[in-house]
Structures are given as C-alpha cells and as structure tokens.
CSV table of N, CA and C and ligand atoms in Angstrom, one decimal:
chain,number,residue,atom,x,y,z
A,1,UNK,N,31.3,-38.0,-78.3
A,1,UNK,CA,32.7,-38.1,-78.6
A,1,UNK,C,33.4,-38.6,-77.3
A,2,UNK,N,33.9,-40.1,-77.4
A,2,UNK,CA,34.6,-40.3,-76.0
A,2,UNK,C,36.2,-40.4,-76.3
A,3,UNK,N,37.5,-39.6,-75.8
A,3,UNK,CA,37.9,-39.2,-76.1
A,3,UNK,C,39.2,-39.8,-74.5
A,4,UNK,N,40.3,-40.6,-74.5
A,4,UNK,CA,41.3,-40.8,-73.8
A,4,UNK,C,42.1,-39.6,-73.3
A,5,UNK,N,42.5,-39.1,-72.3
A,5,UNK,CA,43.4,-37.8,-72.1
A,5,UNK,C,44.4,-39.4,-70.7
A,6,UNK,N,45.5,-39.3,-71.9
A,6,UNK,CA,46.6,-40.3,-71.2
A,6,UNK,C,47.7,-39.7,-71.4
A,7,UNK,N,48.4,-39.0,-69.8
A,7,UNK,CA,49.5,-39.2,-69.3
A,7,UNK,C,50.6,-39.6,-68.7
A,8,UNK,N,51.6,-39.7,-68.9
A,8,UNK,CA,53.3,-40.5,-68.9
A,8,UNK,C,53.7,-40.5,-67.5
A,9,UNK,N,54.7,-40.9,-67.2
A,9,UNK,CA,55.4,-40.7,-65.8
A,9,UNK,C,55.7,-39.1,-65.7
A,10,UNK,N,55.5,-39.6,-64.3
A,10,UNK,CA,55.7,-38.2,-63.6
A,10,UNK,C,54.8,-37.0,-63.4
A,11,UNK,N,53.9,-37.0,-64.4
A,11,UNK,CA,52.7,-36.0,-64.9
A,11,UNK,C,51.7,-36.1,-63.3
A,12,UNK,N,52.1,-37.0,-62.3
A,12,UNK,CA,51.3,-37.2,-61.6
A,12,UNK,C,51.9,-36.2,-60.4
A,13,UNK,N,53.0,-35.6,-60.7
A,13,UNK,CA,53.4,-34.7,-59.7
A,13,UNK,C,53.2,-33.0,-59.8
A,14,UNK,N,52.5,-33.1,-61.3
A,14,UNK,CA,52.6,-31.7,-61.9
A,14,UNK,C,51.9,-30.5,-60.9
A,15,UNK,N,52.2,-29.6,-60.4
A,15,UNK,CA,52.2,-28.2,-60.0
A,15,UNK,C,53.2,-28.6,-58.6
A,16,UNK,N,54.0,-29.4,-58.7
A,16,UNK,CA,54.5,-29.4,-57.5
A,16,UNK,C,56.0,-28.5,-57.4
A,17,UNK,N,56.3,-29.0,-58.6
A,17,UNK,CA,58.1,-28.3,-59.0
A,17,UNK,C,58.3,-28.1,-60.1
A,18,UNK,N,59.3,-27.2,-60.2
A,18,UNK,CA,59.1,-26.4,-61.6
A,18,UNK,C,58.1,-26.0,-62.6
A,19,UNK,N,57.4,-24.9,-61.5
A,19,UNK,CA,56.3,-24.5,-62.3
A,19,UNK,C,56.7,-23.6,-63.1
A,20,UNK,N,58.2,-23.3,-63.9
A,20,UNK,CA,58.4,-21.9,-64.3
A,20,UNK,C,58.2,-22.7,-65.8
A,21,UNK,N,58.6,-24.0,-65.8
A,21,UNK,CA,58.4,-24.8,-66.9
A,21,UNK,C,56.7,-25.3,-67.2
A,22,UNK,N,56.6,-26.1,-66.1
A,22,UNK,CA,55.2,-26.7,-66.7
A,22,UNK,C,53.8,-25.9,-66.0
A,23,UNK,N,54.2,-25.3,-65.4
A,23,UNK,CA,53.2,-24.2,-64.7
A,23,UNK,C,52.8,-24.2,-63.6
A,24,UNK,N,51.4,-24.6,-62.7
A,24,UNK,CA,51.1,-24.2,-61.3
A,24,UNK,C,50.2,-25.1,-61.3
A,25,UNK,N,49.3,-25.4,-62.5
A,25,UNK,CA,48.3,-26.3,-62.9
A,25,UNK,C,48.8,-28.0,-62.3
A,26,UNK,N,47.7,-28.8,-61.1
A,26,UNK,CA,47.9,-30.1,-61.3
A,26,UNK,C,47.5,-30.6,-62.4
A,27,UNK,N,47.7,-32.4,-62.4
A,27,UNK,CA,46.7,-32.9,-63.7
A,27,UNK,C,45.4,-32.8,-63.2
A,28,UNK,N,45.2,-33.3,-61.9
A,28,UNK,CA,43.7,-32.7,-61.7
A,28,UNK,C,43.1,-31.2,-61.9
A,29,UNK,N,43.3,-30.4,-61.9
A,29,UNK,CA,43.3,-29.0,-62.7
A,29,UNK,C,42.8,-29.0,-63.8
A,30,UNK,N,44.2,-29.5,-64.6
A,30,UNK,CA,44.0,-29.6,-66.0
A,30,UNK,C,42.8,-30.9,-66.6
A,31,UNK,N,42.7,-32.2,-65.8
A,31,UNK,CA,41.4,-32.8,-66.1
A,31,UNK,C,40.3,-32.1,-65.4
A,32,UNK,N,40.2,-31.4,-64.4
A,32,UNK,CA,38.6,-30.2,-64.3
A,32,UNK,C,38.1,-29.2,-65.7
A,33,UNK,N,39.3,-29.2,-65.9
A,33,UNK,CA,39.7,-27.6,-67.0
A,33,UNK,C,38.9,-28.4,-68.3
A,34,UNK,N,39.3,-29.9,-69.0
A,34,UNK,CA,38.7,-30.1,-69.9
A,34,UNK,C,37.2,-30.4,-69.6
A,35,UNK,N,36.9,-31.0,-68.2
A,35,UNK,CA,35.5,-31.5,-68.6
A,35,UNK,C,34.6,-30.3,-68.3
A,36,UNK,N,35.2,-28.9,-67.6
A,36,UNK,CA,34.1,-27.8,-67.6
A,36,UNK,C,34.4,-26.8,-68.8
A,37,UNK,N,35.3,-27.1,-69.8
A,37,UNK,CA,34.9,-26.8,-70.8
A,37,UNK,C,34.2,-27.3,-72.1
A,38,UNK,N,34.5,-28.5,-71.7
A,38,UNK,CA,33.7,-29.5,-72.8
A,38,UNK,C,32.8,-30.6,-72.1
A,39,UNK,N,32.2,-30.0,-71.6
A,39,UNK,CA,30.9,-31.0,-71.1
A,39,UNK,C,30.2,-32.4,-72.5
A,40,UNK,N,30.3,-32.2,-73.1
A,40,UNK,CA,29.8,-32.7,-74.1
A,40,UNK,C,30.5,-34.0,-74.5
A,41,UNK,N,32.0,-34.1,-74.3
A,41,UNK,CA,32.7,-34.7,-74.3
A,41,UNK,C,33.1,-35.8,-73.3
A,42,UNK,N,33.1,-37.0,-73.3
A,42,UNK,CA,32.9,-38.1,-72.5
A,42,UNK,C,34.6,-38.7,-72.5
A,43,UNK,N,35.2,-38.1,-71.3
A,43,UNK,CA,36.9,-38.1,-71.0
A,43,UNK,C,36.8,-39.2,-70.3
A,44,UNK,N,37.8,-39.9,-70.1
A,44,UNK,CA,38.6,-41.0,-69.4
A,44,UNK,C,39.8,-40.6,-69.5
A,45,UNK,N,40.6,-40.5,-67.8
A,45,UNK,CA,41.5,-39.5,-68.0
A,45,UNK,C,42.3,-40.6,-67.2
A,46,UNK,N,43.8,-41.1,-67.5
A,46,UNK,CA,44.6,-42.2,-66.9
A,46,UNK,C,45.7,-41.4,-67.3
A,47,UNK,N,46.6,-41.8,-65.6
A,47,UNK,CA,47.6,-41.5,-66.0
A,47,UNK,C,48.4,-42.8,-65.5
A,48,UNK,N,50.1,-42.7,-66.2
A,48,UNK,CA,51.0,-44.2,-65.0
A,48,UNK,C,52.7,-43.6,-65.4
A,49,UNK,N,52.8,-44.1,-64.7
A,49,UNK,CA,54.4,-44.0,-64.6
A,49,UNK,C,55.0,-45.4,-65.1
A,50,UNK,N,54.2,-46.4,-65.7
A,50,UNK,CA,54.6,-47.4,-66.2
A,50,UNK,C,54.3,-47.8,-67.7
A,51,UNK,N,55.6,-47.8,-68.1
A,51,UNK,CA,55.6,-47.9,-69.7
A,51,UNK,C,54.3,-49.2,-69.9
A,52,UNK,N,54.3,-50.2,-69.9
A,52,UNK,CA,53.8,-51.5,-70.2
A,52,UNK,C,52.1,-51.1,-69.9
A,53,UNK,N,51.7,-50.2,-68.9
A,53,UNK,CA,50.4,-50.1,-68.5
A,53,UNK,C,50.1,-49.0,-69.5
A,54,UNK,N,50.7,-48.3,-69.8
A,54,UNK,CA,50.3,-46.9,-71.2
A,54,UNK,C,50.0,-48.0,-72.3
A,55,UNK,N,51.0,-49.0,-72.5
A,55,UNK,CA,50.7,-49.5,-73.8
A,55,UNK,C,49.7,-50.3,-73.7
A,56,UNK,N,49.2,-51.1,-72.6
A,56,UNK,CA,47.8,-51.7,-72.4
A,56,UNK,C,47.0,-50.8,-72.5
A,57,UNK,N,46.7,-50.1,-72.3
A,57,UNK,CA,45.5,-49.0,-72.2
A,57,UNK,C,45.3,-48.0,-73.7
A,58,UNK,N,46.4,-48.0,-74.1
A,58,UNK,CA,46.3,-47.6,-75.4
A,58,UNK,C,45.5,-48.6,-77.0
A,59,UNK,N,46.3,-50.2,-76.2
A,59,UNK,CA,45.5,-51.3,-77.3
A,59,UNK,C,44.1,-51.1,-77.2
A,60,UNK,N,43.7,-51.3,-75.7
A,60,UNK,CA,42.3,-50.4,-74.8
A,60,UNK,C,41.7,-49.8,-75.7
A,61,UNK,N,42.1,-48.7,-75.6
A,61,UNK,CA,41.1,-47.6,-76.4
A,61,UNK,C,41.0,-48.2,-77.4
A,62,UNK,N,41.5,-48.6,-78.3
A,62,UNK,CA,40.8,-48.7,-79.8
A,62,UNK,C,39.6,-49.1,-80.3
A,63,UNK,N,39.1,-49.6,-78.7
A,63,UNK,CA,37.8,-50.5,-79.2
A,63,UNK,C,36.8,-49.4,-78.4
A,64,UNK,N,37.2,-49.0,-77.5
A,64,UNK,CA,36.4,-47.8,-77.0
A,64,UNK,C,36.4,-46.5,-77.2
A,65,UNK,N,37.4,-45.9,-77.7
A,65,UNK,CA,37.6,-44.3,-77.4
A,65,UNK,C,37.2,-43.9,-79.4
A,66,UNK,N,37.2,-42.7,-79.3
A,66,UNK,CA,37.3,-41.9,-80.9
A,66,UNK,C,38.6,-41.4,-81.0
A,67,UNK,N,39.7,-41.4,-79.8
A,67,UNK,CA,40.6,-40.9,-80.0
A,67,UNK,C,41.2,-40.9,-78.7
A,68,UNK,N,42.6,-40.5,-78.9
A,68,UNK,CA,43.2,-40.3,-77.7
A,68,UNK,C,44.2,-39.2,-77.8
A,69,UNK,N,44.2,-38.7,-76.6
A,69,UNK,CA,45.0,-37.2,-76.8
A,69,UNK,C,46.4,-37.6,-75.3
A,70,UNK,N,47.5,-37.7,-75.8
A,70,UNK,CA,48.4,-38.4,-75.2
A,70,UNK,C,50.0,-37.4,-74.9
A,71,UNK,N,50.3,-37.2,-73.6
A,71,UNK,CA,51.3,-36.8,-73.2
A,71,UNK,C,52.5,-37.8,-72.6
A,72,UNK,N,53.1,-38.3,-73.9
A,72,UNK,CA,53.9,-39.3,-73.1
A,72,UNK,C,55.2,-39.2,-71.8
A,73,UNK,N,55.0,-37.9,-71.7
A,73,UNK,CA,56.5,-37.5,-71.0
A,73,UNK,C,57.7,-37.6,-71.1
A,74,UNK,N,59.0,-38.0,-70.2
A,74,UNK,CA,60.1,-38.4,-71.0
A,74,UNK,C,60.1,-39.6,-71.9
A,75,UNK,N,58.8,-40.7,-71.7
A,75,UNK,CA,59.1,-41.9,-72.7
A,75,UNK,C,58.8,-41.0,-74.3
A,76,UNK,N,58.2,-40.1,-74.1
A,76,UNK,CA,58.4,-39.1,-75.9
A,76,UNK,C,60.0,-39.5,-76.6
A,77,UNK,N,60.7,-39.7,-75.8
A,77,UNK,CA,62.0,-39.1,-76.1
A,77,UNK,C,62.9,-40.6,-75.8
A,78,UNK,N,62.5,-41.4,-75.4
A,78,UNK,CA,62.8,-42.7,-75.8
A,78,UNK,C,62.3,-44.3,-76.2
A,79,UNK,N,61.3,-43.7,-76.6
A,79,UNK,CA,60.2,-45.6,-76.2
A,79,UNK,C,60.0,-45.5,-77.7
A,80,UNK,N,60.6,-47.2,-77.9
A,80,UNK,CA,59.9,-47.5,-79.4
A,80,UNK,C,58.4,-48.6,-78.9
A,81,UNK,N,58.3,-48.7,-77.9
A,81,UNK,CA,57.5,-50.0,-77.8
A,81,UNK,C,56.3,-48.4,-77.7
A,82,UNK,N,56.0,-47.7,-77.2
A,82,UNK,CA,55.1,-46.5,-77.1
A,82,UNK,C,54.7,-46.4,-78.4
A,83,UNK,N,55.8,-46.0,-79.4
A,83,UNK,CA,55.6,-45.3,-80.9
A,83,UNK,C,54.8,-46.9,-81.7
A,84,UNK,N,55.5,-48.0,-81.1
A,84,UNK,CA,54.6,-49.0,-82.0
A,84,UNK,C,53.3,-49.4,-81.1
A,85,UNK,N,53.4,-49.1,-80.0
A,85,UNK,CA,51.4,-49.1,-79.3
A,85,UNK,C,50.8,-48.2,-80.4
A,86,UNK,N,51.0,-47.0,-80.8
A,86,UNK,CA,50.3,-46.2,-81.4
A,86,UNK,C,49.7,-46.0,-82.6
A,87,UNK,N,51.2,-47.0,-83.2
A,87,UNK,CA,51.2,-47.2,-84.5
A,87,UNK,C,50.1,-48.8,-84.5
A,88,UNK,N,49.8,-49.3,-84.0
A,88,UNK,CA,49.0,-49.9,-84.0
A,88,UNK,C,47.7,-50.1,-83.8
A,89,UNK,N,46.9,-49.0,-83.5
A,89,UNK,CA,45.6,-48.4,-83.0
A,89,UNK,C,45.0,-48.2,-84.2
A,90,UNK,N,44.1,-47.7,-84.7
A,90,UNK,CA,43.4,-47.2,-85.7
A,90,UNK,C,42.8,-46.1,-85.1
A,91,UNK,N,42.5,-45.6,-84.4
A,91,UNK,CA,41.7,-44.6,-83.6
A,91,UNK,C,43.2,-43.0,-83.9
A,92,UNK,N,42.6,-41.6,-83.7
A,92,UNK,CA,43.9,-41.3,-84.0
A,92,UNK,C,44.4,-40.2,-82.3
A,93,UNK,N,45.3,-40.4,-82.3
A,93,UNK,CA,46.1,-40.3,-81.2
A,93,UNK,C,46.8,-38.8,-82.0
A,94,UNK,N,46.3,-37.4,-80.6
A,94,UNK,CA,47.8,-36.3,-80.9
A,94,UNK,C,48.1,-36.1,-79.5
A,95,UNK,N,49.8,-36.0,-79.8
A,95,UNK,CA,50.5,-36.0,-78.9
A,95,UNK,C,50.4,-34.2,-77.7
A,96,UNK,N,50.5,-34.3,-76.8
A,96,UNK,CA,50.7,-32.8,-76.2
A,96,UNK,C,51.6,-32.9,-75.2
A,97,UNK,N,52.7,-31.5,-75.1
A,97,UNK,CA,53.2,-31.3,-74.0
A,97,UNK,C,52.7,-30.1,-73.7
A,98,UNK,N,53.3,-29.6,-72.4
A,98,UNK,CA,52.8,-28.4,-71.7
A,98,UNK,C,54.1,-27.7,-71.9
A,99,UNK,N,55.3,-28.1,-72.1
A,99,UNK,CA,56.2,-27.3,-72.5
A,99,UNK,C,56.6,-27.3,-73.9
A,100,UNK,N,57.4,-26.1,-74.7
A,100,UNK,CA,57.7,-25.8,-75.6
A,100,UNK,C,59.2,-26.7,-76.0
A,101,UNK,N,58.6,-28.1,-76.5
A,101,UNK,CA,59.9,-29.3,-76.6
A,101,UNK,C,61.3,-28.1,-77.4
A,102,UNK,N,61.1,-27.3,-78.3
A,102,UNK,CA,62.0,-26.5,-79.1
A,102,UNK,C,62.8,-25.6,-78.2
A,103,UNK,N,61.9,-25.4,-77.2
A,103,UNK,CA,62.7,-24.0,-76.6
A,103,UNK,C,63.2,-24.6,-75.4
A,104,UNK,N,63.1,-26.0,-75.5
A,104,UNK,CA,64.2,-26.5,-73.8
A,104,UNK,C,65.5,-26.9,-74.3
A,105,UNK,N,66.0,-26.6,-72.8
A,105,UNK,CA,68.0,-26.7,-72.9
A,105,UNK,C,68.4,-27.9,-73.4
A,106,UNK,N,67.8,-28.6,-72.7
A,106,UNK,CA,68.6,-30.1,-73.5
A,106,UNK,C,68.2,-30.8,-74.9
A,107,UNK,N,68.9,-31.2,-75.4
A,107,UNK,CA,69.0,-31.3,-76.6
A,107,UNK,C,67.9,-33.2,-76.9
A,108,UNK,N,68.2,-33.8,-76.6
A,108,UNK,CA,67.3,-34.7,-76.2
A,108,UNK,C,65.8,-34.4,-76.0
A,109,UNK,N,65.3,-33.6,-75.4
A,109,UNK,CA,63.5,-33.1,-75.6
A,109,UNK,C,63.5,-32.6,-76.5
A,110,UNK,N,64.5,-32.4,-77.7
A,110,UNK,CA,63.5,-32.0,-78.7
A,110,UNK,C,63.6,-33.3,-80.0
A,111,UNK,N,63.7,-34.3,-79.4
A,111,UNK,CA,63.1,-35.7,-80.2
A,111,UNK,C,62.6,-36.2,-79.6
A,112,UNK,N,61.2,-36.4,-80.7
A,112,UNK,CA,60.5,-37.3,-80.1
A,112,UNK,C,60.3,-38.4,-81.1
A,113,UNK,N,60.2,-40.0,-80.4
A,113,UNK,CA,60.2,-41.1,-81.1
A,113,UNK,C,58.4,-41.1,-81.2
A,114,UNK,N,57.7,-40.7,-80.6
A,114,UNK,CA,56.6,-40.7,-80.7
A,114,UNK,C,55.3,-40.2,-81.8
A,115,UNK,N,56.3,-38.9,-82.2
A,115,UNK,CA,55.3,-37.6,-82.7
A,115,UNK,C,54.9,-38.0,-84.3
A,116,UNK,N,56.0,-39.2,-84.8
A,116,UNK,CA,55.5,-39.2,-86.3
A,116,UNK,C,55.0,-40.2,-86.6
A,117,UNK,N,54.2,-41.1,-85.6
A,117,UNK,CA,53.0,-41.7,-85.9
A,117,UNK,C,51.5,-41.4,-84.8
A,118,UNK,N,51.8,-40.3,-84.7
A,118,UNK,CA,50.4,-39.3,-84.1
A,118,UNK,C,50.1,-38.7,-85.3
A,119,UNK,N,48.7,-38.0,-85.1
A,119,UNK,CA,48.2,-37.2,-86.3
A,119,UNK,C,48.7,-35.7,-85.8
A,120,UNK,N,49.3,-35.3,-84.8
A,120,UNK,CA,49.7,-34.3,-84.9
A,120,UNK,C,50.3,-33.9,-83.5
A,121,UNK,N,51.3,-32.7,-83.3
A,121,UNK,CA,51.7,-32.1,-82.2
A,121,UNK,C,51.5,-31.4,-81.2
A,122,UNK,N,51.0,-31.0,-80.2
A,122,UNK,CA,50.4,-29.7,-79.6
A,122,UNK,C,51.7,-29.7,-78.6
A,123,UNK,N,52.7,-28.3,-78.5
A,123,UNK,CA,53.3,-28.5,-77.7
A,123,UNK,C,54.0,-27.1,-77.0
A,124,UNK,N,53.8,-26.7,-76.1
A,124,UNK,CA,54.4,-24.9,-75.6
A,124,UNK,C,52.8,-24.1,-75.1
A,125,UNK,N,52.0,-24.7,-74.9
A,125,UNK,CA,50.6,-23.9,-74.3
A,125,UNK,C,50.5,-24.0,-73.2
A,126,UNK,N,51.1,-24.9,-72.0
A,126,UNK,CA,50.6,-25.5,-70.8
A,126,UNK,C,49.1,-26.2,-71.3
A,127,UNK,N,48.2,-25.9,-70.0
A,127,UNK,CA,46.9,-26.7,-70.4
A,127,UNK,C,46.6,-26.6,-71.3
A,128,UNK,N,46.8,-25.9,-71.9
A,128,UNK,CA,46.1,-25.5,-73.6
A,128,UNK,C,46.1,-26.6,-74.4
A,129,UNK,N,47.3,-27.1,-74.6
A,129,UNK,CA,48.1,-27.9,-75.5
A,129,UNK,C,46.9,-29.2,-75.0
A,130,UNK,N,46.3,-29.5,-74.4
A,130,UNK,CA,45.6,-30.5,-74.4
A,130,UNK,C,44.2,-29.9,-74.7
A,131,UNK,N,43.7,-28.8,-74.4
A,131,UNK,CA,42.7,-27.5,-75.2
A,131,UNK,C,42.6,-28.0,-76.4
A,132,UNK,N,43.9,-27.5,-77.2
A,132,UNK,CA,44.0,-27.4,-78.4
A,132,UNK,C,44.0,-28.5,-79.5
A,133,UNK,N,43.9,-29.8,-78.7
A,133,UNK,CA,43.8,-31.4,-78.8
A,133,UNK,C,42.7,-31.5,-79.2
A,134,UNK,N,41.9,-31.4,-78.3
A,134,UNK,CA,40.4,-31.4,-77.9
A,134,UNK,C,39.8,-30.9,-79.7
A,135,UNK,N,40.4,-29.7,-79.4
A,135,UNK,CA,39.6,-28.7,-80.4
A,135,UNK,C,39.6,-29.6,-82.0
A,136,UNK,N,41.0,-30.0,-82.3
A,136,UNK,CA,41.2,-31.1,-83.3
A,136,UNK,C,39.8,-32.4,-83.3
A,137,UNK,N,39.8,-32.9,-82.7
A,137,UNK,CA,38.8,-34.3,-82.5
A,137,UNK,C,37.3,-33.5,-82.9
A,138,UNK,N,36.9,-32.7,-82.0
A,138,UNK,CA,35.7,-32.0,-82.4
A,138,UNK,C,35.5,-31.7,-83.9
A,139,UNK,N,36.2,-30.8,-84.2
A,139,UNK,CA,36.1,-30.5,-86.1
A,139,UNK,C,36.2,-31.7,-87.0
A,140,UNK,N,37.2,-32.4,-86.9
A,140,UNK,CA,37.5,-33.0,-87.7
A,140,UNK,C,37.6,-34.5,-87.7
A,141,UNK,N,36.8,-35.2,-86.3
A,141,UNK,CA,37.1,-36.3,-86.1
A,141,UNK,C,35.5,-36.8,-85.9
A,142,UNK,N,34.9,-38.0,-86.9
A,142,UNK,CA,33.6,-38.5,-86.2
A,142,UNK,C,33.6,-39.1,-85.7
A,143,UNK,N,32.3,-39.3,-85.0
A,143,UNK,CA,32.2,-40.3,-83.5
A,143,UNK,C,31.6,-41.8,-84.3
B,201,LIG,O1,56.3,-30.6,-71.6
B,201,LIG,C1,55.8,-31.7,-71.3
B,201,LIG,O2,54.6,-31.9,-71.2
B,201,LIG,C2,56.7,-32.9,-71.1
B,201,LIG,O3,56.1,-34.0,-71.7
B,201,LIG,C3,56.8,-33.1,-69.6
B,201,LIG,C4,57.8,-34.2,-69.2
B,201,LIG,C5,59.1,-34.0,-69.9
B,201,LIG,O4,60.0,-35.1,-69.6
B,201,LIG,C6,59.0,-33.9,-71.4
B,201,LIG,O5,60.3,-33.6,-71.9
B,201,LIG,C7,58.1,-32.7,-71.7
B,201,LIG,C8,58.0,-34.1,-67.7
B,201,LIG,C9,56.8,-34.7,-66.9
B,201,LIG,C10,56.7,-34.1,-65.5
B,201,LIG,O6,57.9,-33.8,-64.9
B,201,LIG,C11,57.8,-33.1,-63.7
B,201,LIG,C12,58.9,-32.5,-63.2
B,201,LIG,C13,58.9,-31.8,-62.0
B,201,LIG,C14,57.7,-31.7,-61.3
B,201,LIG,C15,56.5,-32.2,-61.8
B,201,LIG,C16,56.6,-33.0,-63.0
C-alpha cells in the first residue's frame, strides 16, 4: 500500500505555537508516528505552503499512490482549484485535521470547500486523525 500523507501551509510550523489547539506534536513527529506504526505501509510524506505545488503533486499521485490522506489547512476553507485537483484524481483522497473544525471560534473553519469530494473526514484527534486515515485505506482500499 503506497499511500501520500500531504500537508497545506503552515503545517510546517506545527508544535511551535498553539499547541493548546493543534498540540506539541511536529509534522515530523507525526510522519515518525505513522511509519513506526505502520511499517508495512510505503508513505511519501510532502508538505508546501504553495497552493499550485499541492495541486501538482496531487495530479502526481494518481499514477503512483493508492491513496492519499490530505490536510489541506486554511486552503480547506477557501480553494476551489484544491477541491477540483481532487476531484480529478481517481485514487481516493480523506481529508484530516488535527483540530475539531466544529468546535473552533471562527465561523469560517467550519467550511470546508474540500471535504465533499474526499471519501471522507477525519477531524478533532490531533495525530490520530491521520491514524485514523491510515486505518480507512488498510480495510477498505486495494492496492
Ligand atoms: O486542524 C487542522 O488540522 C487545520 O487544518 C490546521 C490549519 C487551520 O488553518 C485549519 O483551519 C485547521 C492551521 C495549520 C497550521 O497552523 C499553525 C498555527 C500556529 C502554529 C503552527 C501551525
């Protein structure tokens, strides 16, 4: 199972500030965390702070990955060119955040332009929510 873990802007700062939100965990962290629990699983793990390089790398995968498990960050919450990268793949793509999009103050994270052409949501676990990605592909998805 080879399997994309692609995150958005800013994800490249994570355990630095506001960890009461997104936690203590870097993304390095959280990419050790999946490949020493899922050894078995062949990750390529990219992250960018540039919309146009997510959507390259997403046409990308389709010819290489079984899937991709994708944290788009704030472009969740505004990118149609994102929502149609995705929609254009065949491979299937679920979305994750580390925070609970429902339970934040602003009213804006809790739309996302993204989430209704993914096969599904993972969102309020911290690392889990990319855990809990993982666990989807495994059951239910062949290589
Ligand atoms: O909860 C999530 O995973 C988010 O996708 C994280 C994004 C946010 O814009 C989404 O609404 C929800 C934020 C990415 C990282 O932002 C940082 C802020 C401070 C320190 C480090 C990262």
């Amino acid at each position: 199972m080879k399997l994309l873990i692609l995150n958005g802007p800013n994800l490249n700062l994570l355990g630095e500030r506001e960890p009461e939100i997104y936690g203590t965990d870097t993304l390095i962290d959280i990419n050790y965390s999946l490949e020493d629990t899922y050894p078995e699983i062949e990750f390529t793990f990219l992250q960018s702070n540039s919309e146009g390089e997510l959507i390259n790398w997403i046409h990308q995968a389709d010819s290489e990955q079984n899937g991709i498990i994708f944290n788009p960050a704030a472009y969740t919450h505004t990118s149609v060119a994102l929502r149609d990268a995705i929609s254009s793949v065949k491979i299937p793509c679920v979305e994750v955040h580390l925070s609970n999009l429902f339970k934040r103050t602003e009213p804006f994270r809790q739309i996302s332009l993204t989430a209704g052409v993914c096969k599904g949501v993972v969102s309020g676990f911290g690392k889990f929510s990319y855990h809990l990605a993982v666990e989807y592909f495994l059951r239910e998805v062949e290589e």
